[in-house]
């Protein structure tokens, strides 16, 4: 049986490591094994498993690189067998893939490593998402999804939310908690062997439990290497072990691990939704893509209703705290779902729902215009629909707006029902342009609408003259008598009309 080794006591000088591993690992004390199945286990009841020797947090924090931090605490013995050797050779030939892994892992690796340290779990588990998803939180292999490739049943067992707005399996922070809770549970219930736990994480607890029961009945050891398990369902073990070995002996295998600073990269806050992520991005001077990279659990460009956790770059936390009072909730009534039918296209769906193809692409994060029958799309309705039988929409007109303290492009655009991009374009501003109190902006495309036609005795209505209008045409269109229109506005049939001129449309009993 290959057992876990003692945590090496290491002294680091000028980035070099001297490691000594004791030959025997001590017994690990845990609480009695729970009898409950994973279907009903509660994350708060999962037993934390202490390492044999706690690392010195101060010495670990002095390291320059998170990969070195993991290397300094390696405790799992890697056998030199054919399967591990084959996977080492594969990774050695794919240095570019390891570089991409480092880029994706950079925001989250420090958090995951320190969380493993806090729980006193093997830090080598931070390499498992390389095997699972190449550290891509949006990775999907059918049922398994996210950084840790969590299946729906595990998500339910360990409290990950999944709905039309959010998938906790794609949230690197929430999914890390669920994955580590699950691994701790498996370790406690599968012979206190971390390889058994990782094997069961991918192949299922039942398969490993049955193999353990069979070995116990025959008086055989129950460590991973002694169990009779199908190779296809445990292939992740040699892949994971190969990565551990290659991190510990990078020079030997001629690979490099792209440095990730040994410092926290992200901070944690919350927002009371639903709020538009575009607004959050503006208030923190981030692009929407940068914000969604840190919060990939959100399915839409806005957060769900209620209080929601939010991840931001650590350097942006103070800026968000200063500006969070400017956040404005959005109206959920403006967003609906549409199921794609045979013959549908984005253009046709946009026309049906009074929106634009561009908005459909953004709202649904579409990378292609190809649609599948039955696919659900989020649709953002366009307000102020100019085609209505019960209201008269008047010409677009630009007006001036004087900036007040606390204003920003997003808030002003929202107020006047235009986009921040349109507002920036008409005023020749960039997205990050600073606004000063007292500065004047031109607001494009403000629609001035007359009040809807009502019953006898309703207050006066106003009609704004458009190019090509005549008194007779206006009277017929508004279903009033020409004589009344002239009388209410003190005009004659020869009176000239000017575009933009306001006419009163007073409704009286008997008008037709």
Tab-separated table of C-alpha atoms in Angstrom:
chain	number	residue	atom	x	y	z
A	1	UNK	CA	0.000	0.000	0.000
A	2	UNK	CA	1.296	3.380	-0.979
A	3	UNK	CA	0.427	5.729	1.852
A	4	UNK	CA	0.336	9.484	2.116
A	5	UNK	CA	3.667	10.938	3.137
A	6	UNK	CA	4.459	13.448	5.835
A	7	UNK	CA	4.464	17.046	4.738
A	8	UNK	CA	8.115	17.903	4.023
A	9	UNK	CA	9.781	20.482	6.222
A	10	UNK	CA	11.305	22.715	3.627
A	11	UNK	CA	13.649	25.675	3.683
A	12	UNK	CA	13.640	27.841	0.616
A	13	UNK	CA	16.711	29.851	-0.398
A	14	UNK	CA	16.742	31.900	-3.642
A	15	UNK	CA	13.855	29.914	-5.116
A	16	UNK	CA	15.500	26.514	-4.498
A	17	UNK	CA	13.839	23.711	-2.529
A	18	UNK	CA	15.372	20.890	-0.490
A	19	UNK	CA	12.826	18.219	0.347
A	20	UNK	CA	13.038	15.194	2.649
A	21	UNK	CA	10.189	12.716	2.898
A	22	UNK	CA	9.797	10.407	5.898
A	23	UNK	CA	9.221	6.772	5.084
A	24	UNK	CA	6.105	6.238	7.167
A	25	UNK	CA	2.976	8.408	7.422
A	26	UNK	CA	1.294	8.662	10.832
A	27	UNK	CA	-2.289	7.715	11.391
A	28	UNK	CA	-4.815	10.482	10.775
A	29	UNK	CA	-7.460	11.067	13.392
A	30	UNK	CA	-10.962	11.725	12.119
A	31	UNK	CA	-14.458	11.657	13.483
A	32	UNK	CA	-16.490	8.435	13.103
A	33	UNK	CA	-17.603	7.779	9.555
A	34	UNK	CA	-21.102	9.111	8.883
A	35	UNK	CA	-23.661	6.522	7.880
A	36	UNK	CA	-25.604	8.865	5.635
A	37	UNK	CA	-25.414	8.638	1.873
A	38	UNK	CA	-24.135	11.557	-0.235
A	39	UNK	CA	-27.718	12.185	-1.327
A	40	UNK	CA	-28.548	13.601	2.108
A	41	UNK	CA	-25.196	14.718	3.497
A	42	UNK	CA	-25.045	18.386	4.441
A	43	UNK	CA	-21.883	20.343	3.547
A	44	UNK	CA	-21.711	21.849	7.051
A	45	UNK	CA	-21.396	18.364	8.530
A	46	UNK	CA	-18.442	17.278	6.370
A	47	UNK	CA	-15.388	16.359	8.444
A	48	UNK	CA	-12.197	18.305	7.829
A	49	UNK	CA	-9.175	15.991	7.637
A	50	UNK	CA	-5.939	17.370	9.162
A	51	UNK	CA	-2.576	16.885	7.512
A	52	UNK	CA	0.198	15.254	9.492
A	53	UNK	CA	2.141	18.504	9.872
A	54	UNK	CA	0.751	21.980	9.379
A	55	UNK	CA	2.737	24.196	7.001
A	56	UNK	CA	4.201	27.436	8.247
A	57	UNK	CA	1.917	30.132	6.779
A	58	UNK	CA	4.618	32.777	7.025
A	59	UNK	CA	7.191	30.794	5.043
A	60	UNK	CA	4.559	29.886	2.445
A	61	UNK	CA	3.523	33.513	2.007
A	62	UNK	CA	7.141	34.471	1.301
A	63	UNK	CA	7.218	32.341	-1.852
A	64	UNK	CA	6.896	34.287	-5.093
A	65	UNK	CA	4.699	31.843	-7.018
A	66	UNK	CA	1.544	29.861	-6.190
A	67	UNK	CA	2.912	26.824	-8.065
A	68	UNK	CA	5.916	26.893	-5.719
A	69	UNK	CA	3.498	27.118	-2.793
A	70	UNK	CA	1.864	23.888	-3.963
A	71	UNK	CA	5.252	22.263	-4.620
A	72	UNK	CA	6.402	23.068	-1.097
A	73	UNK	CA	3.536	21.028	0.356
A	74	UNK	CA	3.389	17.970	-1.903
A	75	UNK	CA	2.647	14.914	0.225
A	76	UNK	CA	1.139	12.341	-2.145
A	77	UNK	CA	3.549	9.721	-3.416
A	78	UNK	CA	3.553	9.243	-7.187
A	79	UNK	CA	4.374	5.760	-8.472
A	80	UNK	CA	6.587	5.374	-11.505
A	81	UNK	CA	4.267	3.105	-13.459
A	82	UNK	CA	3.367	2.917	-17.150
A	83	UNK	CA	0.089	4.851	-16.913
A	84	UNK	CA	1.637	7.780	-15.045
A	85	UNK	CA	4.616	7.763	-17.422
A	86	UNK	CA	2.344	7.926	-20.484
A	87	UNK	CA	0.479	10.957	-19.140
A	88	UNK	CA	3.741	12.692	-18.184
A	89	UNK	CA	4.863	12.259	-21.776
A	90	UNK	CA	1.573	13.717	-23.046
A	91	UNK	CA	1.799	16.847	-20.872
A	92	UNK	CA	5.496	17.263	-21.759
A	93	UNK	CA	4.494	17.465	-25.419
A	94	UNK	CA	1.785	20.046	-24.689
A	95	UNK	CA	3.532	22.947	-22.985
A	96	UNK	CA	1.155	25.381	-24.713
A	97	UNK	CA	-1.787	23.717	-22.979
A	98	UNK	CA	-0.099	24.162	-19.572
A	99	UNK	CA	0.466	27.832	-20.412
A	100	UNK	CA	-3.251	28.252	-21.206
A	101	UNK	CA	-4.117	26.519	-17.943
A	102	UNK	CA	-2.015	29.060	-16.039
A	103	UNK	CA	-3.819	31.982	-17.706
A	104	UNK	CA	-7.249	30.571	-16.806
A	105	UNK	CA	-6.176	29.575	-13.296
A	106	UNK	CA	-4.541	32.888	-12.402
A	107	UNK	CA	-7.589	34.616	-10.841
A	108	UNK	CA	-8.606	31.585	-8.767
A	109	UNK	CA	-5.556	29.426	-7.978
A	110	UNK	CA	-4.414	31.354	-4.896
A	111	UNK	CA	-7.937	31.195	-3.466
A	112	UNK	CA	-8.213	27.435	-4.091
A	113	UNK	CA	-4.789	26.678	-2.604
A	114	UNK	CA	-5.398	28.713	0.536
A	115	UNK	CA	-8.836	27.142	0.919
A	116	UNK	CA	-7.224	23.682	0.784
A	117	UNK	CA	-4.693	24.810	3.384
A	118	UNK	CA	-7.460	26.154	5.605
A	119	UNK	CA	-9.291	22.828	5.412
A	120	UNK	CA	-5.990	20.946	5.904
A	121	UNK	CA	-6.522	18.972	2.705
A	122	UNK	CA	-3.735	18.010	0.258
A	123	UNK	CA	-2.891	21.077	-1.816
A	124	UNK	CA	-2.227	18.785	-4.775
A	125	UNK	CA	-6.001	18.776	-5.211
A	126	UNK	CA	-5.554	22.269	-6.722
A	127	UNK	CA	-4.159	20.455	-9.783
A	128	UNK	CA	-7.304	18.364	-10.219
A	129	UNK	CA	-9.178	21.057	-12.236
A	130	UNK	CA	-6.393	20.820	-14.844
A	131	UNK	CA	-7.462	17.220	-15.436
A	132	UNK	CA	-11.167	17.990	-15.121
A	133	UNK	CA	-11.527	21.119	-17.256
A	134	UNK	CA	-8.097	22.641	-18.020
A	135	UNK	CA	-9.213	25.279	-15.476
A	136	UNK	CA	-12.022	26.467	-17.741
A	137	UNK	CA	-15.089	27.355	-15.605
A	138	UNK	CA	-17.327	27.205	-18.699
A	139	UNK	CA	-16.195	23.711	-19.707
A	140	UNK	CA	-19.076	21.321	-20.362
A	141	UNK	CA	-18.900	17.606	-21.081
A	142	UNK	CA	-22.622	16.919	-21.198
A	143	UNK	CA	-23.784	16.403	-17.644
A	144	UNK	CA	-20.549	17.505	-15.865
A	145	UNK	CA	-19.996	21.273	-15.992
A	146	UNK	CA	-17.513	23.853	-14.773
A	147	UNK	CA	-14.039	24.075	-13.270
A	148	UNK	CA	-14.570	20.899	-11.210
A	149	UNK	CA	-16.901	19.188	-13.737
A	150	UNK	CA	-19.717	18.803	-11.215
A	151	UNK	CA	-22.756	16.725	-12.206
A	152	UNK	CA	-26.329	17.835	-11.363
A	153	UNK	CA	-26.741	15.285	-8.540
A	154	UNK	CA	-23.598	16.495	-6.759
A	155	UNK	CA	-24.730	20.085	-7.257
A	156	UNK	CA	-28.016	19.266	-5.499
A	157	UNK	CA	-26.318	17.298	-2.708
A	158	UNK	CA	-23.900	20.083	-1.871
A	159	UNK	CA	-26.104	23.137	-2.224
A	160	UNK	CA	-25.147	24.605	-5.608
A	161	UNK	CA	-27.948	26.727	-7.062
A	162	UNK	CA	-29.058	26.193	-10.660
A	163	UNK	CA	-31.794	28.239	-12.323
A	164	UNK	CA	-32.564	30.364	-15.387
A	165	UNK	CA	-30.244	33.077	-14.123
A	166	UNK	CA	-27.315	31.255	-12.564
A	167	UNK	CA	-25.439	27.934	-12.560
A	168	UNK	CA	-23.333	27.442	-9.433
A	169	UNK	CA	-21.320	24.708	-11.160
A	170	UNK	CA	-19.781	27.395	-13.385
A	171	UNK	CA	-19.069	29.685	-10.424
A	172	UNK	CA	-15.400	28.993	-9.492
A	173	UNK	CA	-15.919	30.034	-5.865
A	174	UNK	CA	-19.197	28.235	-5.163
A	175	UNK	CA	-18.136	25.129	-7.109
A	176	UNK	CA	-14.808	24.950	-5.263
A	177	UNK	CA	-16.634	24.820	-1.942
A	178	UNK	CA	-18.964	22.077	-3.219
A	179	UNK	CA	-16.135	20.051	-4.786
A	180	UNK	CA	-13.968	20.181	-1.652
A	181	UNK	CA	-16.937	19.318	0.563
A	182	UNK	CA	-17.609	16.303	-1.650
A	183	UNK	CA	-13.952	15.196	-1.687
A	184	UNK	CA	-13.785	15.437	2.109
A	185	UNK	CA	-16.932	13.344	2.361
A	186	UNK	CA	-15.510	10.713	0.001
A	187	UNK	CA	-12.191	10.590	1.859
A	188	UNK	CA	-13.938	9.942	5.154
A	189	UNK	CA	-16.139	7.195	3.710
A	190	UNK	CA	-13.672	5.404	1.416
A	191	UNK	CA	-10.907	4.184	3.678
A	192	UNK	CA	-9.361	7.598	4.327
A	193	UNK	CA	-7.413	7.339	1.079
A	194	UNK	CA	-7.257	10.463	-1.078
A	195	UNK	CA	-6.741	8.421	-4.246
A	196	UNK	CA	-9.941	6.516	-3.460
A	197	UNK	CA	-11.695	9.862	-2.961
A	198	UNK	CA	-10.522	11.253	-6.299
A	199	UNK	CA	-11.383	7.989	-8.057
A	200	UNK	CA	-14.911	8.074	-6.612
A	201	UNK	CA	-15.245	11.766	-7.490
A	202	UNK	CA	-15.152	10.737	-11.165
A	203	UNK	CA	-16.338	7.145	-11.249
A	204	UNK	CA	-18.964	7.265	-8.508
A	205	UNK	CA	-18.922	6.450	-4.812
A	206	UNK	CA	-20.841	3.188	-5.265
A	207	UNK	CA	-18.252	1.631	-7.586
A	208	UNK	CA	-15.391	2.326	-5.164
A	209	UNK	CA	-17.462	1.234	-2.138
A	210	UNK	CA	-18.202	-2.098	-3.846
A	211	UNK	CA	-14.511	-2.633	-4.628
A	212	UNK	CA	-13.590	-1.866	-1.013
A	213	UNK	CA	-16.245	-4.284	0.278
A	214	UNK	CA	-14.949	-7.024	-2.048
A	215	UNK	CA	-11.357	-6.572	-0.829
A	216	UNK	CA	-12.416	-6.532	2.822
A	217	UNK	CA	-14.315	-9.779	2.318
A	218	UNK	CA	-11.102	-11.364	0.958
A	219	UNK	CA	-8.890	-9.810	3.650
A	220	UNK	CA	-7.111	-7.620	1.078
A	221	UNK	CA	-5.941	-3.999	1.504
A	222	UNK	CA	-8.395	-1.265	0.505
A	223	UNK	CA	-6.000	1.384	-0.798
A	224	UNK	CA	-6.575	2.558	-4.371
A	225	UNK	CA	-3.804	0.479	-5.919
A	226	UNK	CA	-5.205	-2.699	-4.343
A	227	UNK	CA	-8.773	-2.212	-5.547
A	228	UNK	CA	-10.204	-3.872	-8.638
A	229	UNK	CA	-11.502	-0.829	-10.515
A	230	UNK	CA	-12.021	-0.416	-14.278
A	231	UNK	CA	-9.263	1.690	-15.815
A	232	UNK	CA	-11.673	3.673	-17.971
A	233	UNK	CA	-13.473	5.007	-14.893
A	234	UNK	CA	-10.283	5.848	-12.968
A	235	UNK	CA	-8.158	7.313	-15.770
A	236	UNK	CA	-8.111	10.681	-13.982
A	237	UNK	CA	-5.898	9.266	-11.215
A	238	UNK	CA	-2.730	8.705	-13.309
A	239	UNK	CA	-3.317	12.034	-15.103
A	240	UNK	CA	-3.518	13.856	-11.782
A	241	UNK	CA	-0.482	12.017	-10.372
A	242	UNK	CA	1.517	12.815	-13.522
A	243	UNK	CA	0.823	16.537	-13.000
A	244	UNK	CA	1.879	16.324	-9.347
A	245	UNK	CA	5.153	14.651	-10.367
A	246	UNK	CA	5.785	17.179	-13.131
A	247	UNK	CA	5.243	20.095	-10.770
A	248	UNK	CA	7.618	18.597	-8.219
A	249	UNK	CA	10.271	17.760	-10.848
A	250	UNK	CA	9.660	20.296	-13.614
A	251	UNK	CA	13.281	20.447	-14.747
A	252	UNK	CA	13.547	16.655	-14.926
A	253	UNK	CA	10.591	16.479	-17.317
A	254	UNK	CA	11.479	19.654	-19.224
A	255	UNK	CA	8.266	21.543	-18.517
A	256	UNK	CA	7.659	25.007	-17.107
A	257	UNK	CA	4.821	26.350	-15.003
A	258	UNK	CA	3.940	29.902	-15.966
A	259	UNK	CA	4.307	31.940	-12.777
A	260	UNK	CA	1.214	33.060	-10.869
A	261	UNK	CA	1.918	35.606	-8.139
A	262	UNK	CA	1.526	34.189	-4.648
A	263	UNK	CA	-0.994	36.823	-3.616
A	264	UNK	CA	-4.795	37.097	-3.647
A	265	UNK	CA	-6.147	38.304	-6.968
A	266	UNK	CA	-9.852	38.590	-6.217
A	267	UNK	CA	-12.145	40.143	-3.625
A	268	UNK	CA	-15.658	39.229	-2.601
A	269	UNK	CA	-18.690	41.484	-2.301
A	270	UNK	CA	-22.382	41.303	-3.184
A	271	UNK	CA	-25.091	43.135	-5.100
A	272	UNK	CA	-28.828	43.311	-4.549
A	273	UNK	CA	-30.281	42.244	-7.862
A	274	UNK	CA	-31.409	42.278	-10.414
A	275	UNK	CA	-28.763	44.704	-11.662
A	276	UNK	CA	-27.187	45.045	-15.090
A	277	UNK	CA	-23.615	43.698	-15.167
A	278	UNK	CA	-22.808	46.389	-17.732
A	279	UNK	CA	-23.457	48.948	-15.009
A	280	UNK	CA	-21.263	47.074	-12.519
A	281	UNK	CA	-18.512	46.949	-15.146
A	282	UNK	CA	-18.809	50.703	-15.762
A	283	UNK	CA	-18.694	51.538	-12.062
A	284	UNK	CA	-15.548	49.428	-11.598
A	285	UNK	CA	-13.861	50.472	-14.864
A	286	UNK	CA	-13.866	46.911	-16.188
A	287	UNK	CA	-15.046	45.503	-19.482
A	288	UNK	CA	-18.114	43.278	-19.364
A	289	UNK	CA	-15.918	40.360	-20.497
A	290	UNK	CA	-13.482	40.918	-17.617
A	291	UNK	CA	-16.350	40.990	-15.128
A	292	UNK	CA	-17.990	37.849	-16.506
A	293	UNK	CA	-14.654	35.991	-16.517
A	294	UNK	CA	-14.671	36.360	-12.729
A	295	UNK	CA	-18.397	35.626	-12.448
A	296	UNK	CA	-19.103	32.954	-15.090
A	297	UNK	CA	-21.985	31.513	-13.066
A	298	UNK	CA	-24.311	34.281	-14.295
A	299	UNK	CA	-26.157	33.131	-17.412
A	300	UNK	CA	-27.373	36.599	-18.365
A	301	UNK	CA	-25.848	40.044	-18.450
A	302	UNK	CA	-27.736	40.855	-15.267
A	303	UNK	CA	-27.775	39.291	-11.814
A	304	UNK	CA	-30.703	37.316	-10.357
A	305	UNK	CA	-33.180	38.950	-7.963
A	306	UNK	CA	-32.089	39.237	-4.332
A	307	UNK	CA	-28.658	39.477	-2.714
A	308	UNK	CA	-26.007	37.844	-4.910
A	309	UNK	CA	-22.277	37.271	-4.313
A	310	UNK	CA	-19.980	39.085	-6.728
A	311	UNK	CA	-16.283	38.548	-7.447
A	312	UNK	CA	-14.140	41.524	-8.432
A	313	UNK	CA	-10.418	42.101	-8.948
A	314	UNK	CA	-8.978	42.926	-5.546
A	315	UNK	CA	-7.692	46.234	-6.920
A	316	UNK	CA	-11.270	47.280	-7.834
A	317	UNK	CA	-12.921	46.598	-4.477
A	318	UNK	CA	-12.485	50.138	-3.113
A	319	UNK	CA	-13.742	51.696	-6.347
A	320	UNK	CA	-16.843	49.521	-6.255
A	321	UNK	CA	-17.457	50.418	-2.604
A	322	UNK	CA	-17.321	54.111	-3.531
A	323	UNK	CA	-19.740	53.735	-6.458
A	324	UNK	CA	-22.123	50.974	-5.363
A	325	UNK	CA	-24.761	53.494	-4.243
A	326	UNK	CA	-25.211	54.334	-7.945
A	327	UNK	CA	-26.390	50.802	-8.801
A	328	UNK	CA	-29.962	50.743	-10.089
A	329	UNK	CA	-32.250	47.711	-10.266
A	330	UNK	CA	-33.604	46.690	-13.645
A	331	UNK	CA	-37.207	45.896	-14.514
A	332	UNK	CA	-37.657	42.154	-14.935
A	333	UNK	CA	-40.840	42.755	-16.897
A	334	UNK	CA	-38.641	43.904	-19.774
A	335	UNK	CA	-37.058	40.436	-20.105
A	336	UNK	CA	-38.872	37.329	-21.335
A	337	UNK	CA	-38.028	33.946	-22.856
A	338	UNK	CA	-38.633	32.768	-26.407
A	339	UNK	CA	-38.521	29.144	-27.600
A	340	UNK	CA	-37.003	28.748	-31.063
A	341	UNK	CA	-39.369	27.255	-33.643
A	342	UNK	CA	-38.786	25.662	-37.020
A	343	UNK	CA	-37.872	28.315	-39.588
A	344	UNK	CA	-36.791	30.866	-36.974
A	345	UNK	CA	-33.729	33.057	-37.388
A	346	UNK	CA	-32.294	35.740	-35.134
A	347	UNK	CA	-33.619	38.402	-37.475
A	348	UNK	CA	-37.127	36.947	-37.453
A	349	UNK	CA	-37.124	36.512	-33.667
A	350	UNK	CA	-35.877	40.086	-33.217
A	351	UNK	CA	-38.705	41.373	-35.435
A	352	UNK	CA	-41.325	39.308	-33.605
A	353	UNK	CA	-40.191	40.600	-30.234
A	354	UNK	CA	-39.527	44.234	-31.185
A	355	UNK	CA	-35.810	44.031	-30.444
A	356	UNK	CA	-32.559	43.822	-32.415
A	357	UNK	CA	-30.281	40.960	-33.446
A	358	UNK	CA	-27.387	42.672	-31.650
A	359	UNK	CA	-29.320	42.699	-28.376
A	360	UNK	CA	-30.267	39.045	-28.788
A	361	UNK	CA	-26.617	38.115	-29.322
A	362	UNK	CA	-25.435	40.028	-26.248
A	363	UNK	CA	-28.243	38.940	-23.920
A	364	UNK	CA	-27.799	35.260	-24.795
A	365	UNK	CA	-24.003	35.314	-25.211
A	366	UNK	CA	-24.358	33.791	-28.677
A	367	UNK	CA	-21.146	32.899	-30.483
A	368	UNK	CA	-22.998	31.828	-33.628
A	369	UNK	CA	-26.248	32.759	-35.349
A	370	UNK	CA	-27.150	29.086	-35.731
A	371	UNK	CA	-30.205	28.174	-33.644
A	372	UNK	CA	-31.696	24.861	-32.528
A	373	UNK	CA	-35.415	24.115	-32.455
A	374	UNK	CA	-36.553	24.257	-28.836
A	375	UNK	CA	-33.643	26.453	-27.758
A	376	UNK	CA	-34.631	29.072	-25.167
A	377	UNK	CA	-33.533	32.648	-25.758
A	378	UNK	CA	-33.790	35.592	-23.398
A	379	UNK	CA	-35.495	38.556	-25.072
A	380	UNK	CA	-35.177	42.152	-23.904
A	381	UNK	CA	-38.168	44.158	-25.020
A	382	UNK	CA	-37.661	47.573	-26.599
A	383	UNK	CA	-39.733	50.234	-24.869
A	384	UNK	CA	-41.503	53.084	-26.632
A	385	UNK	CA	-42.727	50.995	-29.536
A	386	UNK	CA	-43.598	53.579	-32.221
A	387	UNK	CA	-46.238	51.353	-33.798
A	388	UNK	CA	-49.280	51.508	-31.554
A	389	UNK	CA	-52.930	51.986	-32.389
A	390	UNK	CA	-53.696	53.894	-29.206
A	391	UNK	CA	-50.879	56.424	-29.045
A	392	UNK	CA	-49.140	58.901	-31.265
A	393	UNK	CA	-45.324	58.856	-31.204
A	394	UNK	CA	-43.672	62.095	-32.193
A	395	UNK	CA	-40.376	62.794	-33.907
A	396	UNK	CA	-37.036	62.146	-32.244
A	397	UNK	CA	-35.402	65.197	-30.795
A	398	UNK	CA	-32.064	65.853	-29.082
A	399	UNK	CA	-32.033	67.720	-25.789
A	400	UNK	CA	-29.312	68.974	-23.460
A	401	UNK	CA	-28.645	67.489	-20.014
A	402	UNK	CA	-26.500	69.069	-17.289
A	403	UNK	CA	-24.424	66.551	-15.323
A	404	UNK	CA	-24.955	66.294	-11.580
A	405	UNK	CA	-22.654	64.880	-8.908
A	406	UNK	CA	-22.683	61.067	-9.009
A	407	UNK	CA	-23.799	60.827	-12.637
A	408	UNK	CA	-22.172	58.462	-15.110
A	409	UNK	CA	-22.871	57.539	-18.727
A	410	UNK	CA	-24.750	54.356	-17.801
A	411	UNK	CA	-27.122	56.090	-15.391
A	412	UNK	CA	-27.815	58.979	-17.768
A	413	UNK	CA	-28.400	56.588	-20.671
A	414	UNK	CA	-30.770	54.521	-18.526
A	415	UNK	CA	-32.696	57.645	-17.502
A	416	UNK	CA	-33.264	58.730	-21.103
A	417	UNK	CA	-33.757	55.202	-22.503
A	418	UNK	CA	-30.753	55.261	-24.822
A	419	UNK	CA	-27.581	53.182	-24.719
A	420	UNK	CA	-24.332	54.333	-23.147
A	421	UNK	CA	-22.660	53.760	-26.531
A	422	UNK	CA	-25.138	56.091	-28.291
A	423	UNK	CA	-24.681	58.703	-25.573
A	424	UNK	CA	-20.888	58.475	-25.843
A	425	UNK	CA	-20.978	58.645	-29.648
A	426	UNK	CA	-23.172	61.754	-29.918
A	427	UNK	CA	-20.970	63.558	-27.375
A	428	UNK	CA	-17.675	62.212	-28.807
A	429	UNK	CA	-16.746	60.511	-25.529
A	430	UNK	CA	-14.985	57.234	-24.820
A	431	UNK	CA	-16.475	54.592	-22.504
A	432	UNK	CA	-14.131	55.596	-19.677
A	433	UNK	CA	-14.454	59.389	-20.082
A	434	UNK	CA	-14.749	61.242	-16.791
A	435	UNK	CA	-17.855	63.403	-16.343
A	436	UNK	CA	-17.797	66.672	-14.415
A	437	UNK	CA	-20.722	68.282	-12.561
A	438	UNK	CA	-22.073	71.147	-14.679
A	439	UNK	CA	-20.893	69.612	-17.951
A	440	UNK	CA	-23.621	69.446	-20.613
A	441	UNK	CA	-24.410	66.396	-22.712
A	442	UNK	CA	-26.622	66.070	-25.744
A	443	UNK	CA	-29.197	63.291	-25.253
A	444	UNK	CA	-30.107	61.650	-28.589
A	445	UNK	CA	-33.383	60.172	-29.709
A	446	UNK	CA	-35.649	61.287	-26.878
A	447	UNK	CA	-39.194	60.398	-27.905
A	448	UNK	CA	-41.770	62.979	-26.850
A	449	UNK	CA	-45.111	61.214	-26.818
A	450	UNK	CA	-48.599	62.606	-26.576
A	451	UNK	CA	-50.817	61.189	-23.862
A	452	UNK	CA	-53.083	58.334	-24.972
A	453	UNK	CA	-56.508	59.228	-26.283
A	454	UNK	CA	-59.088	59.005	-23.542
A	455	UNK	CA	-62.720	59.683	-22.697
A	456	UNK	CA	-64.830	62.853	-22.846
A	457	UNK	CA	-63.638	65.459	-20.369
A	458	UNK	CA	-59.965	64.320	-20.495
A	459	UNK	CA	-57.363	67.068	-20.143
A	460	UNK	CA	-55.891	68.682	-23.273
A	461	UNK	CA	-53.559	66.611	-25.419
A	462	UNK	CA	-50.632	67.933	-27.437
A	463	UNK	CA	-49.668	67.019	-30.969
A	464	UNK	CA	-46.242	67.998	-32.348
A	465	UNK	CA	-46.283	68.883	-36.032
A	466	UNK	CA	-44.086	66.799	-38.362
A	467	UNK	CA	-42.759	67.660	-41.796
A	468	UNK	CA	-45.508	67.182	-44.413
A	469	UNK	CA	-48.375	67.662	-41.938
A	470	UNK	CA	-51.436	69.798	-42.802
A	471	UNK	CA	-54.277	70.944	-40.574
A	472	UNK	CA	-56.776	68.779	-42.418
A	473	UNK	CA	-54.487	65.719	-42.231
A	474	UNK	CA	-53.918	66.208	-38.494
A	475	UNK	CA	-57.657	66.598	-37.837
A	476	UNK	CA	-58.468	63.373	-39.693
A	477	UNK	CA	-55.606	61.461	-38.043
A	478	UNK	CA	-56.641	62.607	-34.564
A	479	UNK	CA	-60.347	62.126	-35.336
A	480	UNK	CA	-61.352	65.679	-34.490
A	481	UNK	CA	-63.210	68.313	-36.520
A	482	UNK	CA	-61.049	70.712	-38.476
A	483	UNK	CA	-63.134	73.618	-37.172
A	484	UNK	CA	-62.467	72.542	-33.571
A	485	UNK	CA	-58.741	72.154	-34.238
A	486	UNK	CA	-58.638	75.680	-35.662
A	487	UNK	CA	-60.657	77.090	-32.738
A	488	UNK	CA	-58.557	75.380	-30.017
A	489	UNK	CA	-55.335	76.680	-31.564
A	490	UNK	CA	-56.617	80.092	-32.767
A	491	UNK	CA	-55.700	79.262	-36.371
A	492	UNK	CA	-57.281	79.716	-39.799
A	493	UNK	CA	-57.207	77.359	-42.738
A	494	UNK	CA	-54.424	79.525	-44.206
A	495	UNK	CA	-52.217	79.403	-41.094
A	496	UNK	CA	-48.757	77.941	-41.890
A	497	UNK	CA	-47.454	74.963	-39.855
A	498	UNK	CA	-43.836	74.432	-38.767
A	499	UNK	CA	-42.255	71.081	-37.809
A	500	UNK	CA	-42.021	70.949	-34.030
A	501	UNK	CA	-45.004	73.279	-33.543
A	502	UNK	CA	-47.368	72.132	-30.745
A	503	UNK	CA	-51.109	71.878	-31.326
A	504	UNK	CA	-53.767	71.323	-28.690
A	505	UNK	CA	-56.083	68.340	-29.233
A	506	UNK	CA	-58.946	69.092	-26.890
A	507	UNK	CA	-61.543	66.321	-26.822
A	508	UNK	CA	-65.124	67.473	-26.431
A	509	UNK	CA	-68.430	65.636	-26.304
A	510	UNK	CA	-69.629	64.779	-29.752
A	511	UNK	CA	-66.236	64.974	-31.512
A	512	UNK	CA	-65.791	62.398	-34.229
